[in-house]
Short mmCIF file of N, CA and C in Angstrom, two decimals:
data_model
loop_
_atom_site.label_atom_id
_atom_site.label_comp_id
_atom_site.label_asym_id
_atom_site.label_seq_id
_atom_site.Cartn_x
_atom_site.Cartn_y
_atom_site.Cartn_z
N MET O 1 0.86 -1.22 0.04
CA MET O 1 0.02 -0.04 -0.03
C MET O 1 0.88 1.24 0.02
N SER O 2 0.48 2.19 -0.81
CA SER O 2 1.28 3.41 -0.82
C SER O 2 0.53 4.44 -0.05
N THR O 3 1.27 5.13 0.77
CA THR O 3 0.68 6.14 1.61
C THR O 3 0.93 7.52 0.99
N VAL O 4 0.32 8.50 1.62
CA VAL O 4 0.44 9.82 1.11
C VAL O 4 1.92 10.27 1.30
N ALA O 5 2.55 9.82 2.37
CA ALA O 5 3.98 10.16 2.57
C ALA O 5 4.89 9.64 1.48
N ASP O 6 4.54 8.35 1.04
CA ASP O 6 5.32 7.76 -0.04
C ASP O 6 5.21 8.52 -1.33
N LYS O 7 3.97 9.00 -1.62
CA LYS O 7 3.75 9.78 -2.82
C LYS O 7 4.47 11.10 -2.82
N LEU O 8 4.42 11.71 -1.62
CA LEU O 8 5.15 12.99 -1.51
C LEU O 8 6.66 12.78 -1.59
N ALA O 9 7.20 11.70 -1.12
CA ALA O 9 8.64 11.38 -1.22
C ALA O 9 9.05 11.17 -2.65
N LYS O 10 8.17 10.50 -3.47
CA LYS O 10 8.45 10.31 -4.82
C LYS O 10 8.44 11.65 -5.60
N LYS O 11 7.52 12.53 -5.28
CA LYS O 11 7.45 13.83 -5.94
C LYS O 11 8.66 14.70 -5.60
N SER O 12 9.08 14.69 -4.33
CA SER O 12 10.23 15.50 -3.97
C SER O 12 11.54 14.97 -4.45
N SER O 13 11.59 13.68 -4.76
CA SER O 13 12.89 13.11 -5.28
C SER O 13 13.07 13.26 -6.72
N SER O 14 12.07 13.59 -7.51
CA SER O 14 12.14 13.81 -8.89
C SER O 14 12.82 15.21 -9.08
N LYS O 15 13.83 15.24 -9.88
CA LYS O 15 14.60 16.46 -10.10
C LYS O 15 13.92 17.27 -11.22
N THR O 16 13.70 18.54 -10.90
CA THR O 16 13.25 19.41 -11.99
C THR O 16 14.43 20.24 -12.52
N SER O 17 14.39 20.51 -13.81
CA SER O 17 15.58 21.20 -14.31
C SER O 17 15.47 22.69 -13.90
N ALA O 18 16.61 23.12 -13.28
CA ALA O 18 16.62 24.49 -12.85
C ALA O 18 17.01 25.45 -13.98
N LYS O 19 16.14 26.33 -14.19
CA LYS O 19 16.29 27.25 -15.30
C LYS O 19 17.07 28.51 -14.83
N GLN O 20 18.13 28.89 -15.45
CA GLN O 20 18.93 30.00 -15.02
C GLN O 20 18.70 31.17 -15.97
N VAL O 21 18.51 32.32 -15.33
CA VAL O 21 18.24 33.56 -16.10
C VAL O 21 19.23 34.58 -15.68
N ARG O 22 19.86 35.28 -16.66
CA ARG O 22 20.81 36.41 -16.33
C ARG O 22 20.18 37.65 -16.76
N LEU O 23 19.89 38.55 -15.83
CA LEU O 23 19.25 39.86 -16.10
C LEU O 23 20.21 41.00 -15.77
N ARG O 24 20.02 42.13 -16.34
CA ARG O 24 20.77 43.28 -16.13
C ARG O 24 19.94 44.35 -15.44
N LEU O 25 20.45 44.86 -14.30
CA LEU O 25 19.78 45.95 -13.63
C LEU O 25 20.20 47.29 -14.23
N VAL O 26 19.33 47.88 -15.00
CA VAL O 26 19.65 49.09 -15.72
C VAL O 26 19.01 50.32 -15.21
N TYR O 27 18.13 50.24 -14.24
CA TYR O 27 17.46 51.47 -13.72
C TYR O 27 16.98 51.19 -12.25
N ILE O 28 17.18 52.13 -11.36
CA ILE O 28 16.67 52.16 -10.04
C ILE O 28 15.65 53.28 -9.92
N ASP O 29 14.46 52.97 -9.58
CA ASP O 29 13.41 54.00 -9.49
C ASP O 29 13.80 54.95 -8.35
N PHE O 30 13.73 56.21 -8.59
CA PHE O 30 14.17 57.26 -7.62
C PHE O 30 13.32 57.21 -6.33
N TRP O 31 11.96 57.14 -6.52
CA TRP O 31 11.12 57.20 -5.34
C TRP O 31 11.19 55.88 -4.53
N SER O 32 11.42 54.79 -5.17
CA SER O 32 11.65 53.52 -4.45
C SER O 32 12.92 53.59 -3.61
N ALA O 33 13.92 54.15 -4.20
CA ALA O 33 15.14 54.25 -3.43
C ALA O 33 15.02 55.18 -2.30
N VAL O 34 14.26 56.27 -2.47
CA VAL O 34 14.02 57.27 -1.36
C VAL O 34 13.22 56.54 -0.24
N LYS O 35 12.19 55.84 -0.63
CA LYS O 35 11.34 55.16 0.40
C LYS O 35 12.13 54.12 1.15
N LEU O 36 12.93 53.34 0.45
CA LEU O 36 13.73 52.26 1.11
C LEU O 36 14.78 52.86 2.02
N SER O 37 15.45 53.88 1.56
CA SER O 37 16.50 54.54 2.38
C SER O 37 15.82 55.23 3.60
N PHE O 38 14.58 55.74 3.45
CA PHE O 38 13.89 56.34 4.59
C PHE O 38 13.55 55.33 5.64
N LEU O 39 13.09 54.18 5.20
CA LEU O 39 12.80 53.09 6.14
C LEU O 39 14.06 52.60 6.83
N GLY O 40 15.15 52.50 6.11
CA GLY O 40 16.39 52.08 6.78
C GLY O 40 16.86 53.15 7.77
N ALA O 41 16.70 54.42 7.41
CA ALA O 41 17.08 55.52 8.29
C ALA O 41 16.16 55.60 9.54
N ILE O 42 14.95 55.24 9.48
CA ILE O 42 14.09 55.14 10.66
C ILE O 42 14.68 54.05 11.63
N ALA O 43 15.05 52.92 11.07
CA ALA O 43 15.59 51.80 11.90
C ALA O 43 16.91 52.27 12.58
N ILE O 44 17.76 52.98 11.78
CA ILE O 44 19.04 53.53 12.34
C ILE O 44 18.69 54.59 13.45
N ALA O 45 17.65 55.35 13.24
CA ALA O 45 17.32 56.42 14.20
C ALA O 45 16.89 55.77 15.53
N VAL O 46 16.07 54.75 15.44
CA VAL O 46 15.61 54.03 16.69
C VAL O 46 16.86 53.43 17.39
N VAL O 47 17.73 52.89 16.64
CA VAL O 47 18.92 52.27 17.29
C VAL O 47 19.82 53.32 17.92
N THR O 48 19.89 54.45 17.28
CA THR O 48 20.66 55.54 17.86
C THR O 48 20.12 56.08 19.14
N VAL O 49 18.78 56.31 19.18
CA VAL O 49 18.20 56.82 20.45
C VAL O 49 18.35 55.74 21.58
N VAL O 50 18.10 54.53 21.30
CA VAL O 50 18.17 53.47 22.24
C VAL O 50 19.60 53.30 22.71
N SER O 51 20.62 53.36 21.83
CA SER O 51 22.00 53.21 22.25
C SER O 51 22.45 54.35 23.14
N PHE O 52 22.02 55.62 22.81
CA PHE O 52 22.40 56.77 23.64
C PHE O 52 21.81 56.60 25.09
N ILE O 53 20.58 56.13 25.14
CA ILE O 53 19.94 55.96 26.41
C ILE O 53 20.68 54.90 27.21
N VAL O 54 20.95 53.76 26.61
CA VAL O 54 21.64 52.71 27.32
C VAL O 54 23.05 53.09 27.76
N VAL O 55 23.80 53.83 26.90
CA VAL O 55 25.11 54.28 27.35
C VAL O 55 25.04 55.27 28.51
N TYR O 56 24.03 56.17 28.43
CA TYR O 56 23.89 57.09 29.57
C TYR O 56 23.50 56.33 30.81
N LEU O 57 22.59 55.45 30.78
CA LEU O 57 22.28 54.67 32.00
C LEU O 57 23.42 53.86 32.55
N VAL O 58 24.22 53.31 31.66
CA VAL O 58 25.37 52.58 32.15
C VAL O 58 26.41 53.48 32.82
N VAL O 59 26.60 54.65 32.15
CA VAL O 59 27.60 55.60 32.72
C VAL O 59 27.09 56.16 34.07
N GLN O 60 25.70 56.45 34.18
CA GLN O 60 25.21 56.88 35.38
C GLN O 60 25.20 55.90 36.52
N THR O 61 24.95 54.64 36.19
CA THR O 61 24.88 53.55 37.17
C THR O 61 26.24 53.26 37.72
N THR O 62 27.28 53.32 36.81
CA THR O 62 28.67 53.05 37.31
C THR O 62 29.23 54.21 38.13
N GLY O 63 28.60 55.40 38.17
CA GLY O 63 29.08 56.51 38.90
C GLY O 63 30.12 57.28 38.26
N LEU O 64 30.25 57.11 36.93
CA LEU O 64 31.26 57.83 36.26
C LEU O 64 31.04 59.39 36.16
N ILE O 65 29.79 59.74 36.11
CA ILE O 65 29.48 61.20 36.13
C ILE O 65 29.85 61.80 37.40
N ALA O 66 29.56 61.17 38.56
CA ALA O 66 29.91 61.74 39.84
C ALA O 66 31.42 61.89 39.99
N GLU O 67 32.16 60.86 39.47
CA GLU O 67 33.63 60.91 39.51
C GLU O 67 34.12 62.08 38.70
N ALA O 68 33.56 62.27 37.51
CA ALA O 68 33.97 63.38 36.64
C ALA O 68 33.62 64.73 37.30
N ASP O 69 32.49 64.78 38.01
CA ASP O 69 32.13 66.02 38.81
C ASP O 69 33.20 66.32 39.76
N LYS O 70 33.69 65.30 40.54
CA LYS O 70 34.80 65.44 41.52
C LYS O 70 36.03 65.97 40.81
N PHE O 71 36.34 65.39 39.70
CA PHE O 71 37.58 65.76 38.95
C PHE O 71 37.54 67.20 38.49
N PHE O 72 36.41 67.58 37.84
CA PHE O 72 36.27 68.95 37.38
C PHE O 72 36.17 69.96 38.52
N GLY O 73 35.56 69.54 39.61
CA GLY O 73 35.41 70.38 40.81
C GLY O 73 36.70 70.71 41.49
N SER O 74 37.68 69.73 41.34
CA SER O 74 38.95 69.89 41.98
C SER O 74 39.79 71.07 41.43
N PHE O 75 39.54 71.39 40.16
CA PHE O 75 40.35 72.58 39.63
C PHE O 75 39.46 73.71 39.12
N THR O 76 38.18 73.61 39.33
CA THR O 76 37.26 74.74 38.95
C THR O 76 36.51 75.25 40.15
N ASP O 77 36.91 74.91 41.33
CA ASP O 77 36.19 75.31 42.58
C ASP O 77 34.77 74.95 42.60
N GLY O 78 34.38 73.94 41.90
CA GLY O 78 33.00 73.41 41.96
C GLY O 78 32.00 74.25 41.15
N SER O 79 32.49 75.18 40.38
CA SER O 79 31.60 76.04 39.58
C SER O 79 31.06 75.39 38.33
N ILE O 80 31.87 74.44 37.82
CA ILE O 80 31.45 73.73 36.60
C ILE O 80 31.35 72.29 36.93
N LEU O 81 30.14 71.76 36.75
CA LEU O 81 29.88 70.36 37.07
C LEU O 81 29.40 69.68 35.76
N LEU O 82 29.86 68.48 35.54
CA LEU O 82 29.45 67.72 34.33
C LEU O 82 28.02 67.36 34.44
N SER O 83 27.52 67.15 35.64
CA SER O 83 26.14 66.72 35.82
C SER O 83 25.21 67.86 35.41
N ASP O 84 25.61 69.10 35.35
CA ASP O 84 24.80 70.17 34.88
C ASP O 84 24.52 70.09 33.38
N PHE O 85 25.47 69.50 32.71
CA PHE O 85 25.37 69.44 31.22
C PHE O 85 24.86 68.12 30.72
N VAL O 86 25.04 67.10 31.52
CA VAL O 86 24.70 65.73 31.16
C VAL O 86 23.61 65.15 32.09
N SER O 87 22.39 65.30 31.72
CA SER O 87 21.28 64.70 32.43
C SER O 87 20.43 63.92 31.47
N PHE O 88 19.54 63.12 31.96
CA PHE O 88 18.68 62.31 31.06
C PHE O 88 17.89 63.11 30.02
N PRO O 89 17.23 64.19 30.39
CA PRO O 89 16.49 64.98 29.35
C PRO O 89 17.39 65.47 28.28
N GLN O 90 18.59 65.92 28.70
CA GLN O 90 19.54 66.46 27.77
C GLN O 90 20.10 65.40 26.81
N VAL O 91 20.33 64.24 27.41
CA VAL O 91 20.87 63.14 26.55
C VAL O 91 19.75 62.67 25.58
N LEU O 92 18.49 62.61 26.04
CA LEU O 92 17.37 62.27 25.21
C LEU O 92 17.18 63.25 24.10
N ALA O 93 17.32 64.57 24.36
CA ALA O 93 17.15 65.63 23.32
C ALA O 93 18.26 65.52 22.30
N PHE O 94 19.48 65.34 22.82
CA PHE O 94 20.63 65.21 21.86
C PHE O 94 20.53 64.02 21.02
N SER O 95 20.09 62.90 21.58
CA SER O 95 19.94 61.69 20.70
C SER O 95 18.82 61.91 19.71
N ALA O 96 17.79 62.59 20.06
CA ALA O 96 16.68 62.87 19.07
C ALA O 96 17.21 63.74 17.95
N VAL O 97 17.97 64.80 18.27
CA VAL O 97 18.49 65.68 17.25
C VAL O 97 19.44 64.90 16.31
N VAL O 98 20.32 64.08 16.89
CA VAL O 98 21.26 63.25 16.07
C VAL O 98 20.48 62.27 15.21
N ALA O 99 19.40 61.61 15.76
CA ALA O 99 18.56 60.70 15.01
C ALA O 99 17.91 61.39 13.84
N ILE O 100 17.31 62.58 14.00
CA ILE O 100 16.66 63.35 13.03
C ILE O 100 17.65 63.78 11.90
N LEU O 101 18.78 64.26 12.31
CA LEU O 101 19.80 64.66 11.21
C LEU O 101 20.23 63.43 10.51
N ASN O 102 20.42 62.33 11.17
CA ASN O 102 20.84 61.06 10.53
C ASN O 102 19.76 60.62 9.56
N LEU O 103 18.52 60.77 9.95
CA LEU O 103 17.40 60.36 9.05
C LEU O 103 17.39 61.14 7.81
N VAL O 104 17.57 62.44 7.89
CA VAL O 104 17.64 63.28 6.69
C VAL O 104 18.88 62.91 5.79
N VAL O 105 20.01 62.74 6.43
CA VAL O 105 21.23 62.49 5.71
C VAL O 105 21.18 61.06 4.93
N VAL O 106 20.69 60.07 5.63
CA VAL O 106 20.62 58.75 4.99
C VAL O 106 19.56 58.71 3.95
N THR O 107 18.45 59.43 4.04
CA THR O 107 17.47 59.44 3.00
C THR O 107 17.98 60.17 1.80
N VAL O 108 18.63 61.30 1.97
CA VAL O 108 19.19 62.05 0.84
C VAL O 108 20.32 61.22 0.21
N LEU O 109 21.10 60.54 1.01
CA LEU O 109 22.20 59.67 0.49
C LEU O 109 21.62 58.55 -0.37
N GLY O 110 20.53 57.97 0.08
CA GLY O 110 19.94 56.93 -0.77
C GLY O 110 19.48 57.41 -2.11
N ALA O 111 18.88 58.63 -2.15
CA ALA O 111 18.45 59.24 -3.42
C ALA O 111 19.63 59.56 -4.29
N VAL O 112 20.71 60.05 -3.71
CA VAL O 112 21.87 60.46 -4.45
C VAL O 112 22.52 59.16 -5.09
N VAL O 113 22.64 58.10 -4.29
CA VAL O 113 23.17 56.82 -4.78
C VAL O 113 22.38 56.27 -5.92
N ALA O 114 21.06 56.34 -5.88
CA ALA O 114 20.19 55.90 -6.93
C ALA O 114 20.42 56.67 -8.18
N GLY O 115 20.54 58.04 -8.05
CA GLY O 115 20.80 58.90 -9.22
C GLY O 115 22.18 58.66 -9.80
N ILE O 116 23.15 58.41 -8.96
CA ILE O 116 24.52 58.14 -9.50
C ILE O 116 24.51 56.78 -10.21
N TYR O 117 23.84 55.80 -9.70
CA TYR O 117 23.78 54.53 -10.34
C TYR O 117 23.06 54.62 -11.68
N ASN O 118 21.99 55.35 -11.75
CA ASN O 118 21.25 55.51 -12.99
C ASN O 118 22.13 56.27 -14.04
N LEU O 119 22.97 57.14 -13.60
CA LEU O 119 23.95 57.78 -14.50
C LEU O 119 25.06 56.83 -14.93
N ALA O 120 25.56 56.03 -14.04
CA ALA O 120 26.66 55.10 -14.26
C ALA O 120 26.29 54.05 -15.14
N VAL O 121 24.97 53.67 -15.16
CA VAL O 121 24.47 52.60 -16.02
C VAL O 121 24.72 52.91 -17.52
N LYS O 122 24.63 54.15 -17.90
CA LYS O 122 24.87 54.63 -19.25
C LYS O 122 26.27 54.31 -19.69
N VAL O 123 27.19 54.29 -18.77
CA VAL O 123 28.58 54.04 -19.09
C VAL O 123 28.93 52.52 -18.97
N THR O 124 28.43 51.91 -17.87
CA THR O 124 28.83 50.57 -17.62
C THR O 124 27.88 49.49 -18.17
N GLY O 125 26.67 49.86 -18.47
CA GLY O 125 25.68 48.89 -19.07
C GLY O 125 24.91 48.26 -17.99
N GLY O 126 25.12 48.53 -16.67
CA GLY O 126 24.31 47.90 -15.62
C GLY O 126 24.96 46.81 -14.86
N LEU O 127 24.24 46.36 -13.87
CA LEU O 127 24.73 45.25 -12.99
C LEU O 127 24.13 43.96 -13.49
N LEU O 128 24.96 42.95 -13.80
CA LEU O 128 24.52 41.64 -14.22
C LEU O 128 24.16 40.80 -13.05
N VAL O 129 22.92 40.28 -13.00
CA VAL O 129 22.40 39.49 -11.87
C VAL O 129 21.90 38.20 -12.43
N GLY O 130 22.21 37.08 -11.75
CA GLY O 130 21.78 35.75 -12.21
C GLY O 130 20.68 35.28 -11.25
N PHE O 131 19.66 34.61 -11.82
CA PHE O 131 18.56 34.04 -11.04
C PHE O 131 18.36 32.59 -11.49
N THR O 132 17.87 31.77 -10.58
CA THR O 132 17.53 30.38 -10.95
C THR O 132 16.18 30.12 -10.33
N SER O 133 15.47 29.17 -11.01
CA SER O 133 14.20 28.73 -10.47
C SER O 133 14.27 27.32 -10.00
N ASN O 134 13.80 27.03 -8.82
CA ASN O 134 14.05 25.72 -8.24
C ASN O 134 12.81 24.85 -8.56
#
């Protein structure tokens, strides 16, 4: 008696001929590149904000800011303290500004790279990519 599993095993063991296709990438759509680079920049912005917060919390927990206050206080008579300039709201605001600037730069850079590639295709002929079907 043949079971369903035996029939599936026979089907999967038969080899199908893999068809190979070689295509040339000759154009990158400008708006697709902008949208993709924007999504990548959002991911980088989230990582930037989270990493700034984690580093601040580690530095605060280890007491490094208090030690730096003692160090600066020893030769400035306590008038300048690092803790006045480095607090959680200030770190959060700075990380947000860096993330927003990074978002703009990465998005514009993605658009510029797409434009440069589209211009370079006229000289090089494009990128040759191979595909197979299983």
